[in-house]
Every structure is written in C-alpha cells, then in structure tokens.
CSV table of C-alpha atoms and ligand atoms in Angstrom, one decimal:
chain,number,residue,atom,x,y,z
A,1,UNK,CA,-38.3,-20.6,-5.6
A,2,UNK,CA,-39.1,-18.3,-8.5
A,3,UNK,CA,-39.3,-14.4,-8.3
A,4,UNK,CA,-41.3,-12.6,-10.9
A,5,UNK,CA,-38.7,-9.6,-10.7
A,6,UNK,CA,-35.6,-12.0,-10.9
A,7,UNK,CA,-33.6,-11.7,-13.9
A,8,UNK,CA,-30.8,-14.4,-14.1
A,9,UNK,CA,-27.2,-13.0,-14.9
A,10,UNK,CA,-26.9,-15.9,-17.5
A,11,UNK,CA,-29.6,-14.3,-19.5
A,12,UNK,CA,-27.3,-11.5,-20.1
A,13,UNK,CA,-24.0,-12.9,-20.0
A,14,UNK,CA,-20.8,-11.4,-19.1
A,15,UNK,CA,-20.3,-8.7,-21.5
A,16,UNK,CA,-24.2,-7.9,-21.5
A,17,UNK,CA,-24.0,-7.8,-17.7
A,18,UNK,CA,-21.2,-5.3,-18.0
A,19,UNK,CA,-23.2,-3.1,-20.6
A,20,UNK,CA,-26.0,-3.2,-18.2
A,21,UNK,CA,-24.4,-2.1,-15.1
A,22,UNK,CA,-22.6,0.6,-16.7
A,23,UNK,CA,-25.1,1.9,-19.2
A,24,UNK,CA,-25.8,5.0,-17.3
A,25,UNK,CA,-22.1,5.6,-16.2
A,26,UNK,CA,-21.4,9.5,-16.2
A,27,UNK,CA,-18.0,11.1,-16.4
A,28,UNK,CA,-17.7,13.9,-14.2
A,29,UNK,CA,-13.8,14.4,-14.2
A,30,UNK,CA,-12.0,16.3,-16.8
A,31,UNK,CA,-9.2,14.2,-16.2
A,32,UNK,CA,-11.0,11.1,-17.6
A,33,UNK,CA,-9.8,10.6,-21.2
A,34,UNK,CA,-11.2,7.2,-21.6
A,35,UNK,CA,-13.6,5.4,-19.5
A,36,UNK,CA,-15.4,1.9,-19.5
A,37,UNK,CA,-15.2,0.1,-22.8
A,38,UNK,CA,-11.7,-0.5,-23.8
A,39,UNK,CA,-8.8,-2.6,-22.6
A,40,UNK,CA,-8.0,0.0,-20.1
A,41,UNK,CA,-8.9,3.7,-19.1
A,42,UNK,CA,-7.0,6.6,-19.7
A,43,UNK,CA,-6.6,9.4,-17.0
A,44,UNK,CA,-4.5,12.5,-17.4
A,45,UNK,CA,-3.7,14.3,-14.0
A,46,UNK,CA,-2.6,17.5,-15.5
A,47,UNK,CA,0.5,18.0,-13.6
A,48,UNK,CA,-0.7,16.7,-10.4
A,49,UNK,CA,0.5,13.4,-8.4
A,50,UNK,CA,-1.5,10.4,-8.6
A,51,UNK,CA,-2.6,8.5,-5.3
A,52,UNK,CA,-3.7,4.9,-5.9
A,53,UNK,CA,-5.2,2.4,-3.2
A,54,UNK,CA,-7.1,-0.8,-3.4
A,55,UNK,CA,-9.3,-2.9,-1.2
A,56,UNK,CA,-10.8,-6.4,-1.1
A,57,UNK,CA,-14.0,-6.9,0.4
A,58,UNK,CA,-15.3,-10.7,1.0
A,59,UNK,CA,-18.6,-12.0,1.9
A,60,UNK,CA,-18.4,-13.6,5.3
A,61,UNK,CA,-15.0,-11.8,6.1
A,62,UNK,CA,-15.8,-8.3,5.6
A,63,UNK,CA,-19.7,-8.0,5.4
A,64,UNK,CA,-22.8,-10.0,6.2
A,65,UNK,CA,-25.6,-9.9,3.6
A,66,UNK,CA,-27.9,-11.1,6.2
A,67,UNK,CA,-28.1,-7.6,7.7
A,68,UNK,CA,-26.4,-5.4,5.1
A,69,UNK,CA,-28.6,-4.0,2.3
A,70,UNK,CA,-26.7,-4.5,-0.8
A,71,UNK,CA,-27.1,-0.6,-1.9
A,72,UNK,CA,-25.4,0.1,1.2
A,73,UNK,CA,-22.7,-2.2,0.4
A,74,UNK,CA,-22.2,-0.9,-3.1
A,75,UNK,CA,-22.1,2.6,-1.4
A,76,UNK,CA,-19.5,1.6,1.5
A,77,UNK,CA,-17.3,-0.4,-0.9
A,78,UNK,CA,-16.7,2.8,-2.7
A,79,UNK,CA,-16.4,5.1,0.6
A,80,UNK,CA,-13.6,2.9,2.3
A,81,UNK,CA,-11.4,3.3,-0.6
A,82,UNK,CA,-11.9,7.0,-1.2
A,83,UNK,CA,-11.4,7.3,2.5
A,84,UNK,CA,-7.9,6.0,2.0
A,85,UNK,CA,-7.3,8.6,-1.0
A,86,UNK,CA,-8.5,11.7,1.6
A,87,UNK,CA,-6.1,10.1,4.5
A,88,UNK,CA,-3.0,11.0,1.8
A,89,UNK,CA,-4.6,14.5,1.6
A,90,UNK,CA,-5.6,14.0,-2.1
A,91,UNK,CA,-8.9,14.3,-3.8
A,92,UNK,CA,-10.2,11.1,-5.2
A,93,UNK,CA,-11.1,11.3,-9.1
A,94,UNK,CA,-11.5,7.6,-10.1
A,95,UNK,CA,-12.4,3.9,-9.2
A,96,UNK,CA,-12.6,0.9,-10.7
A,97,UNK,CA,-14.9,-2.0,-9.3
A,98,UNK,CA,-14.1,-5.5,-10.0
A,99,UNK,CA,-16.9,-8.1,-8.7
A,100,UNK,CA,-17.0,-12.0,-8.5
A,101,UNK,CA,-20.3,-13.1,-8.4
A,102,UNK,CA,-22.4,-16.6,-8.2
A,103,UNK,CA,-26.0,-17.2,-9.7
A,104,UNK,CA,-27.1,-16.9,-6.3
A,105,UNK,CA,-27.2,-12.9,-7.2
A,106,UNK,CA,-29.9,-11.5,-9.6
A,107,UNK,CA,-29.4,-8.9,-12.0
A,108,UNK,CA,-31.7,-6.6,-9.8
A,109,UNK,CA,-29.5,-7.4,-6.9
A,110,UNK,CA,-26.5,-6.2,-8.8
A,111,UNK,CA,-28.6,-3.2,-9.9
A,112,UNK,CA,-29.0,-2.4,-6.4
A,113,UNK,CA,-25.3,-2.8,-5.7
A,114,UNK,CA,-24.6,-0.3,-8.4
A,115,UNK,CA,-27.2,2.0,-7.5
A,116,UNK,CA,-25.1,2.4,-4.3
A,117,UNK,CA,-21.8,2.7,-6.1
A,118,UNK,CA,-23.2,5.4,-8.6
A,119,UNK,CA,-24.8,7.4,-5.4
A,120,UNK,CA,-21.1,7.5,-3.9
A,121,UNK,CA,-19.6,8.2,-7.2
A,122,UNK,CA,-22.0,11.1,-7.5
A,123,UNK,CA,-21.8,12.5,-4.0
A,124,UNK,CA,-17.9,12.2,-4.1
A,125,UNK,CA,-17.5,13.4,-7.7
A,126,UNK,CA,-15.5,10.3,-8.8
A,127,UNK,CA,-15.8,8.5,-12.1
A,128,UNK,CA,-16.1,4.8,-12.4
A,129,UNK,CA,-13.7,4.2,-15.2
A,130,UNK,CA,-13.6,0.4,-15.2
A,131,UNK,CA,-13.5,-2.8,-13.3
A,132,UNK,CA,-13.6,-6.8,-14.3
A,133,UNK,CA,-16.6,-9.3,-13.7
A,134,UNK,CA,-16.0,-12.9,-13.1
A,135,UNK,CA,-18.0,-15.9,-11.5
A,136,UNK,CA,-17.3,-16.8,-7.9
A,137,UNK,CA,-18.4,-20.1,-6.5
A,138,UNK,CA,-20.3,-19.0,-3.8
A,139,UNK,CA,-19.7,-15.7,-1.7
A,140,UNK,CA,-19.8,-12.2,-3.4
A,141,UNK,CA,-16.1,-10.8,-3.8
A,142,UNK,CA,-15.7,-6.9,-4.4
A,143,UNK,CA,-12.4,-5.2,-5.2
A,144,UNK,CA,-12.3,-1.5,-5.6
A,145,UNK,CA,-9.1,0.6,-6.6
A,146,UNK,CA,-9.3,4.2,-6.1
A,147,UNK,CA,-7.1,7.0,-7.8
A,148,UNK,CA,-6.7,10.4,-6.6
A,149,UNK,CA,-4.9,13.2,-7.5
A,150,UNK,CA,-2.8,15.9,-5.1
A,151,UNK,CA,-0.5,19.0,-6.0
A,152,UNK,CA,3.0,17.9,-6.1
A,153,UNK,CA,4.5,16.6,-2.9
A,154,UNK,CA,1.4,17.8,-0.9
A,155,UNK,CA,0.5,14.2,0.0
A,156,UNK,CA,0.6,13.2,3.7
A,157,UNK,CA,2.1,10.2,5.3
A,158,UNK,CA,1.8,8.4,8.3
A,159,UNK,CA,5.4,9.1,9.3
A,160,UNK,CA,5.9,12.8,9.0
A,161,UNK,CA,4.6,13.4,12.8
A,162,UNK,CA,7.0,15.8,14.9
A,163,UNK,CA,7.3,15.7,18.5
A,164,UNK,CA,4.9,18.4,20.1
A,165,UNK,CA,2.5,18.1,17.3
A,166,UNK,CA,-1.1,18.1,18.3
A,167,UNK,CA,-3.1,14.8,17.7
A,168,UNK,CA,-6.4,15.3,16.0
A,169,UNK,CA,-9.3,13.0,15.1
A,170,UNK,CA,-12.6,14.3,12.8
A,171,UNK,CA,-15.9,13.5,14.1
A,172,UNK,CA,-16.9,10.8,16.5
A,173,UNK,CA,-15.6,7.3,17.3
A,174,UNK,CA,-16.8,3.9,18.2
A,175,UNK,CA,-20.4,4.0,16.7
A,176,UNK,CA,-19.9,1.7,14.1
A,177,UNK,CA,-18.5,-1.1,16.3
A,178,UNK,CA,-21.5,-0.9,18.7
A,179,UNK,CA,-23.9,-0.9,15.4
A,180,UNK,CA,-22.3,-3.9,14.5
A,181,UNK,CA,-22.7,-5.6,17.9
A,182,UNK,CA,-26.6,-4.9,17.5
A,183,UNK,CA,-26.9,-6.4,14.1
A,184,UNK,CA,-25.2,-9.3,15.0
A,185,UNK,CA,-27.1,-9.9,18.2
A,186,UNK,CA,-30.6,-9.2,15.9
A,187,UNK,CA,-29.1,-11.8,13.4
A,188,UNK,CA,-28.5,-14.4,16.2
A,189,UNK,CA,-32.0,-14.0,17.6
A,190,UNK,CA,-33.7,-14.1,14.0
A,191,UNK,CA,-31.8,-17.4,13.3
A,192,UNK,CA,-32.9,-18.9,16.4
A,193,UNK,CA,-36.4,-17.9,15.9
A,194,UNK,CA,-37.3,-16.4,12.6
A,195,UNK,CA,-40.5,-15.2,13.7
A,196,UNK,CA,-39.0,-12.2,16.0
A,197,UNK,CA,-38.5,-9.3,14.0
A,198,UNK,CA,-35.3,-7.4,14.4
A,199,UNK,CA,-35.5,-4.7,17.3
A,200,UNK,CA,-33.1,-1.8,16.3
A,201,UNK,CA,-35.4,0.9,17.8
A,202,UNK,CA,-33.4,4.0,18.7
A,203,UNK,CA,-30.1,2.6,17.4
A,204,UNK,CA,-30.1,4.3,14.0
A,205,UNK,CA,-27.1,6.3,14.6
A,206,UNK,CA,-24.8,3.5,15.3
A,207,UNK,CA,-26.4,1.1,13.0
A,208,UNK,CA,-26.1,3.8,10.1
A,209,UNK,CA,-22.5,4.5,11.0
A,210,UNK,CA,-21.7,0.8,10.2
A,211,UNK,CA,-23.9,0.6,7.1
A,212,UNK,CA,-23.6,3.8,5.4
A,213,UNK,CA,-20.3,5.4,6.4
A,214,UNK,CA,-19.1,8.8,4.8
A,215,UNK,CA,-15.4,9.7,3.7
A,216,UNK,CA,-14.2,12.8,5.2
A,217,UNK,CA,-14.1,15.0,2.2
A,218,UNK,CA,-15.4,18.1,4.2
A,219,UNK,CA,-12.6,17.8,6.8
A,220,UNK,CA,-9.7,17.8,3.9
A,221,UNK,CA,-11.5,20.7,2.4
A,222,UNK,CA,-11.3,22.7,5.7
A,223,UNK,CA,-7.8,21.8,6.1
A,224,UNK,CA,-7.0,23.3,2.7
A,225,UNK,CA,-9.2,26.6,3.4
A,226,UNK,CA,-7.3,27.0,6.5
A,227,UNK,CA,-4.0,26.1,4.9
A,228,UNK,CA,-3.2,23.5,7.4
A,229,UNK,CA,-1.1,20.7,5.8
A,230,UNK,CA,-1.0,17.8,8.4
A,231,UNK,CA,2.5,16.4,9.3
A,232,UNK,CA,1.0,12.9,9.5
A,233,UNK,CA,-2.6,11.3,8.6
A,234,UNK,CA,-4.6,8.3,8.3
A,235,UNK,CA,-8.0,6.9,8.3
A,236,UNK,CA,-9.6,5.2,11.1
A,237,UNK,CA,-10.5,1.8,10.1
A,238,UNK,CA,-9.4,-0.6,12.7
A,239,UNK,CA,-9.9,1.4,16.0
A,240,UNK,CA,-8.2,4.5,17.4
A,241,UNK,CA,-5.4,2.9,19.4
A,242,UNK,CA,-4.2,0.7,16.6
A,243,UNK,CA,-4.1,3.6,14.1
A,244,UNK,CA,-2.3,5.9,16.7
A,245,UNK,CA,0.4,3.2,17.3
A,246,UNK,CA,0.8,3.4,13.4
A,247,UNK,CA,1.7,6.8,13.4
A,248,UNK,CA,3.8,6.7,16.5
A,249,UNK,CA,5.9,3.8,15.1
A,250,UNK,CA,6.2,5.2,11.6
A,251,UNK,CA,7.1,8.6,13.0
A,252,UNK,CA,9.4,7.4,15.4
A,253,UNK,CA,7.6,9.0,18.5
A,254,UNK,CA,5.5,8.4,21.6
A,255,UNK,CA,2.2,10.3,22.4
A,256,UNK,CA,0.0,11.2,25.1
A,257,UNK,CA,-3.9,10.7,24.3
A,258,UNK,CA,-6.4,12.0,26.9
A,259,UNK,CA,-9.4,9.7,27.3
A,260,UNK,CA,-11.7,12.7,28.2
A,261,UNK,CA,-10.8,14.2,24.6
A,262,UNK,CA,-11.8,11.1,22.5
A,263,UNK,CA,-14.8,12.2,20.8
A,264,UNK,CA,-17.6,9.6,21.4
A,265,UNK,CA,-21.3,10.4,20.5
A,266,UNK,CA,-24.2,10.3,23.0
A,267,UNK,CA,-26.0,7.7,21.0
A,268,UNK,CA,-22.8,5.5,20.9
A,269,UNK,CA,-22.5,5.8,24.8
A,270,UNK,CA,-26.0,4.8,25.4
A,271,UNK,CA,-25.7,2.0,22.8
A,272,UNK,CA,-22.6,0.5,24.6
A,273,UNK,CA,-24.0,0.5,28.1
A,274,UNK,CA,-26.7,-1.6,26.8
A,275,UNK,CA,-24.0,-4.1,26.0
A,276,UNK,CA,-22.2,-3.3,29.5
A,277,UNK,CA,-19.1,-1.9,27.2
A,278,UNK,CA,-17.1,1.2,28.1
A,279,UNK,CA,-17.6,3.7,25.0
A,280,UNK,CA,-14.1,4.5,25.4
A,281,UNK,CA,-13.1,0.9,24.5
A,282,UNK,CA,-15.4,0.9,21.7
A,283,UNK,CA,-13.7,4.1,20.2
A,284,UNK,CA,-10.2,2.8,20.9
A,285,UNK,CA,-10.6,-0.9,19.7
A,286,UNK,CA,-13.7,-0.8,17.4
A,287,UNK,CA,-13.0,0.2,13.9
A,288,UNK,CA,-14.8,1.1,10.8
A,289,UNK,CA,-15.2,4.8,11.6
A,290,UNK,CA,-13.7,6.2,8.7
A,291,UNK,CA,-12.7,9.3,10.4
A,292,UNK,CA,-9.4,11.1,9.8
A,293,UNK,CA,-6.5,10.8,12.6
A,294,UNK,CA,-3.8,13.6,12.1
A,295,UNK,CA,-1.0,15.6,13.4
A,296,UNK,CA,-0.6,19.3,13.1
A,297,UNK,CA,2.1,21.8,14.2
A,298,UNK,CA,1.1,23.5,17.7
A,299,UNK,CA,1.1,26.7,15.8
A,300,UNK,CA,-2.1,25.6,13.8
A,301,UNK,CA,-4.0,25.1,17.0
A,302,UNK,CA,-6.1,28.5,16.8
A,303,UNK,CA,-7.1,27.4,13.1
A,304,UNK,CA,-7.9,23.8,13.9
A,305,UNK,CA,-10.4,24.8,17.0
A,306,UNK,CA,-12.6,26.6,14.3
A,307,UNK,CA,-13.9,23.2,13.1
A,308,UNK,CA,-16.5,21.8,15.7
A,309,UNK,CA,-15.9,18.5,13.7
A,310,UNK,CA,-12.4,18.1,14.9
A,311,UNK,CA,-11.1,17.2,18.2
A,312,UNK,CA,-7.6,17.7,19.6
A,313,UNK,CA,-7.0,14.4,21.5
A,314,UNK,CA,-3.4,14.5,22.5
A,315,UNK,CA,0.2,15.2,21.3
A,316,UNK,CA,3.3,13.7,20.1
A,317,UNK,CA,6.1,12.8,22.5
A,318,UNK,CA,9.6,11.4,22.2
A,319,UNK,CA,9.6,7.6,21.4
A,320,UNK,CA,11.3,6.9,24.6
A,321,UNK,CA,8.2,8.2,26.3
A,322,UNK,CA,6.0,5.5,24.5
A,323,UNK,CA,2.2,5.8,23.6
A,324,UNK,CA,0.2,6.4,26.7
A,325,UNK,CA,-3.4,7.4,27.5
A,326,UNK,CA,-4.4,9.4,30.5
A,327,UNK,CA,-7.8,8.2,31.8
A,328,UNK,CA,-10.5,10.3,33.4
A,329,UNK,CA,-9.4,8.9,36.4
A,330,UNK,CA,-5.9,10.6,35.8
A,331,UNK,CA,-4.2,7.2,35.4
A,332,UNK,CA,-1.6,6.4,32.9
A,333,UNK,CA,-1.7,3.4,30.7
A,334,UNK,CA,0.3,2.1,27.7
A,335,UNK,CA,-1.7,2.2,24.5
A,336,UNK,CA,-2.0,-1.3,23.1
A,337,UNK,CA,-3.8,-2.4,19.7
A,338,UNK,CA,-6.5,-4.0,21.9
A,339,UNK,CA,-7.4,-0.7,23.7
A,340,UNK,CA,-5.5,-0.1,26.9
A,341,UNK,CA,-4.1,-2.5,29.4
A,342,UNK,CA,-6.8,-1.7,32.2
A,343,UNK,CA,-9.7,-2.9,30.1
A,344,UNK,CA,-8.8,-6.5,30.3
A,345,UNK,CA,-9.1,-6.6,34.0
B,401,LIG,P1,-10.9,-7.4,-20.5
B,401,LIG,O1,-11.4,-8.6,-21.3
B,401,LIG,O2,-10.2,-6.5,-20.9
B,401,LIG,O3,-10.7,-7.7,-18.9
B,401,LIG,P2,-13.7,-6.8,-20.1
B,401,LIG,O4,-14.5,-7.7,-21.0
B,401,LIG,O5,-13.6,-7.4,-18.6
B,401,LIG,O6,-12.4,-6.5,-20.5
B,401,LIG,O7,-14.3,-5.3,-19.6
B,401,LIG,C1,-14.6,-4.4,-20.5
B,401,LIG,C2,-15.0,-3.2,-20.1
B,401,LIG,O8,-15.8,-3.3,-19.1
B,401,LIG,C3,-13.4,-2.7,-19.5
B,401,LIG,O9,-13.6,-1.1,-19.8
B,401,LIG,C4,-13.6,-2.9,-17.9
B,401,LIG,O10,-13.0,-1.8,-17.3
B,401,LIG,C5,-15.2,-2.5,-18.0
B,401,LIG,N1,-15.7,-3.5,-16.6
B,401,LIG,C6,-15.7,-4.9,-16.6
B,401,LIG,N2,-16.4,-5.2,-15.6
B,401,LIG,C7,-17.0,-4.2,-14.9
B,401,LIG,C8,-17.6,-3.9,-13.9
B,401,LIG,N3,-18.1,-4.9,-12.9
B,401,LIG,N4,-17.9,-2.7,-13.4
B,401,LIG,C9,-17.5,-1.6,-14.1
B,401,LIG,N5,-16.8,-1.7,-15.3
B,401,LIG,C10,-16.4,-2.9,-15.5
B,402,LIG,MG1,-12.0,-8.3,-17.8
C-alpha cells in the first residue's frame, strides 16, 4: 500500500527526525537553561526541590493503536507522568520523551503523536527538553520522564497519613475502565466483521476519560490557595482499592471507606450497567482515572468541602482495624486489591 501523504522515517534519518519533531519546540520555563540539541538539558530550580518520575508505555501492554488515536496517545503519555508529579504536591516543569519506532510508522504519524505531546506541554506549562529516538522491531515504545519542583520539604509522600485524617479523592472514578471495556468490545466486533462500524453512541464521557485523561493541576492549586497540605497523597492509576491499600500500608494505618461516598459519574453508572457491572466495582478495581487520592487533618474539613471536585470518602484508623469498606447496605468488608470480597460472589 502506498500513501501519498506518507513520509518514510528513513528519508529523514535519526537526526533529521529529531530535528523535525522538535523544530517548533517552545521554552516556557525560566528554569530551562538548555533544552533539546546538546548531550543533556540544563535546568536551574532556583532553590526549589526537584521531583522526578518516569514511565514506560509499551504497545500491546499499555495501549492498543487499533482504537487509540496516536495524537491522544502522545497527550496521554505526558499526562500520566505529570500526574505523578502533582501527586507529590509538586508542579511539573520539564519532560523528556524517548521513543522506539519501527518503519510501520510514518513521519506524519509521529507528527500527530508529537502534536499531542506539545498540546499537553502547552496546557500544563511544561517544557520538552530532550529524549531519545531508537528503532524498535515492531511495537511502539514510549518512555517519558517528568521533572517538577516543590518548595523545600513541601512534597507529600504516601506514608504521612495520621489516624483520624480524612480520606479524600478528586473527580469521579471508574469511567476509564468502562471506556476500555467499550473499546475492547468494539474492537472484537470489528475484527470479526470489519463492515460493522464502531458503536460508541452515548459513551463519549467514559471513552474520553480513557483516551484523553487530564492531570489534576487544579486540585493542587486549590489545596495551595486553601493552605491545605495533604498528609499523604498519590494518583489513582490502578483503581481506588489498590491505592488506598498503598496509603494504609505505607502510613501503617487502617481506614474506613464509605461506598456511598465514592464519586462515580452518572455516565459511568449507566455504562457499567450495560456490562452488568457494579459501578462501585469499576471505581475500586478499574484504573487509569488519574485522580488524586489524599488524606488531610480533620481540621481542614471546612476548607476541603469548598471544592465541588473533592469528595471525602472515609477516614484513617489504627492499623489493627484494617482497611475496610462499609457498603450502601451497611455491611463491612475488608478492602482487597481486587475490590472487596463481596464482589467475587
Ligand atoms: P545522544 O547521542 O546524546 O543520545 P541524540 O542525537 O539522541 O543525542 O539527541 C540529540 C538531542 O535531541 C538531545 O538533546 C536529545 O535529548 C534530543 N532528542 C532525541 N530524541 C528526541 C525525541 N524523540 N524527542 C525529543 N527530543 C529528543
Ligand atoms: Mg540519543
């Protein structure tokens, strides 16, 4: 198959490709002393502390190009990394982007990918300052490193929660997981019968939450304006129950979680019912929500409720109490990484 608009990567070569992909790369941060084009970037953080995180995204494991627009993939690759920076109560400032690509991809496809990368950089005020480019045998490999800054000793770990602290979550949960189920279902139908067009009517919200997640910059800004420093914080990439267990374990505490307080969007509930799934199970065990889970002292309660985007879902208890969920029917179950035990019945 030949495509009139297809430029082979080989026609540019590695250095030509890097120049091409970074030709319009902007610098926004005063701390960016030296960006793409040398052996390394130079960043001056002016007395702040530096936070660094890295993530590897592999085709077939973390994403499926059959239903992921490549521009969205570029956007999401940036978002999932800067979400980890916000989860430290830090502000992302820089990323590096490394890619492994085969000749399956055209320069135009990579342009779209970088379009998504630059869109995220602009929206979150982050500079792309470097990366690496290599050939891969088949699949698309993406590795992003994100760097952020935080005022000295203001970073927030998973281990700082205290007994009695309120357990809070931003936004709503479970949507991305249900979105994935729809996309997987449509892919299967398409593979069995390519003449059938995907039917995602009405599922824009859940599908959008999977394909185009956002990082919770606004929540970190809200906490700052209210002078609330969470005692522990992390982002939700693996599902609420797994993340709650991380905070409990690392803070050496138990918790009480109220099912009725877990925020789930109407769209997610309706979509989950189509798969005969319990929406709470999707929130607990789904994943890829990129919301923030954090604990605050009870004395901050009146400030936290000022944000409509934050839900108080429970509180921290003594480790001996264990991590527990109280269901809408007023039953108590231990929280497990797969959800709670009642779900398995
Ligand atoms: P080196 O030989 O030191 O690895 P490269 O030729 O790979 O240098 O990279 C040259 C410059 O381009 C460096 O600043 C590097 O960070 C940057 N770079 C390489 N690949 C990418 C990419 N995919 N996206 C953004 N910047 C890149
Ligand atoms: Mg290199």
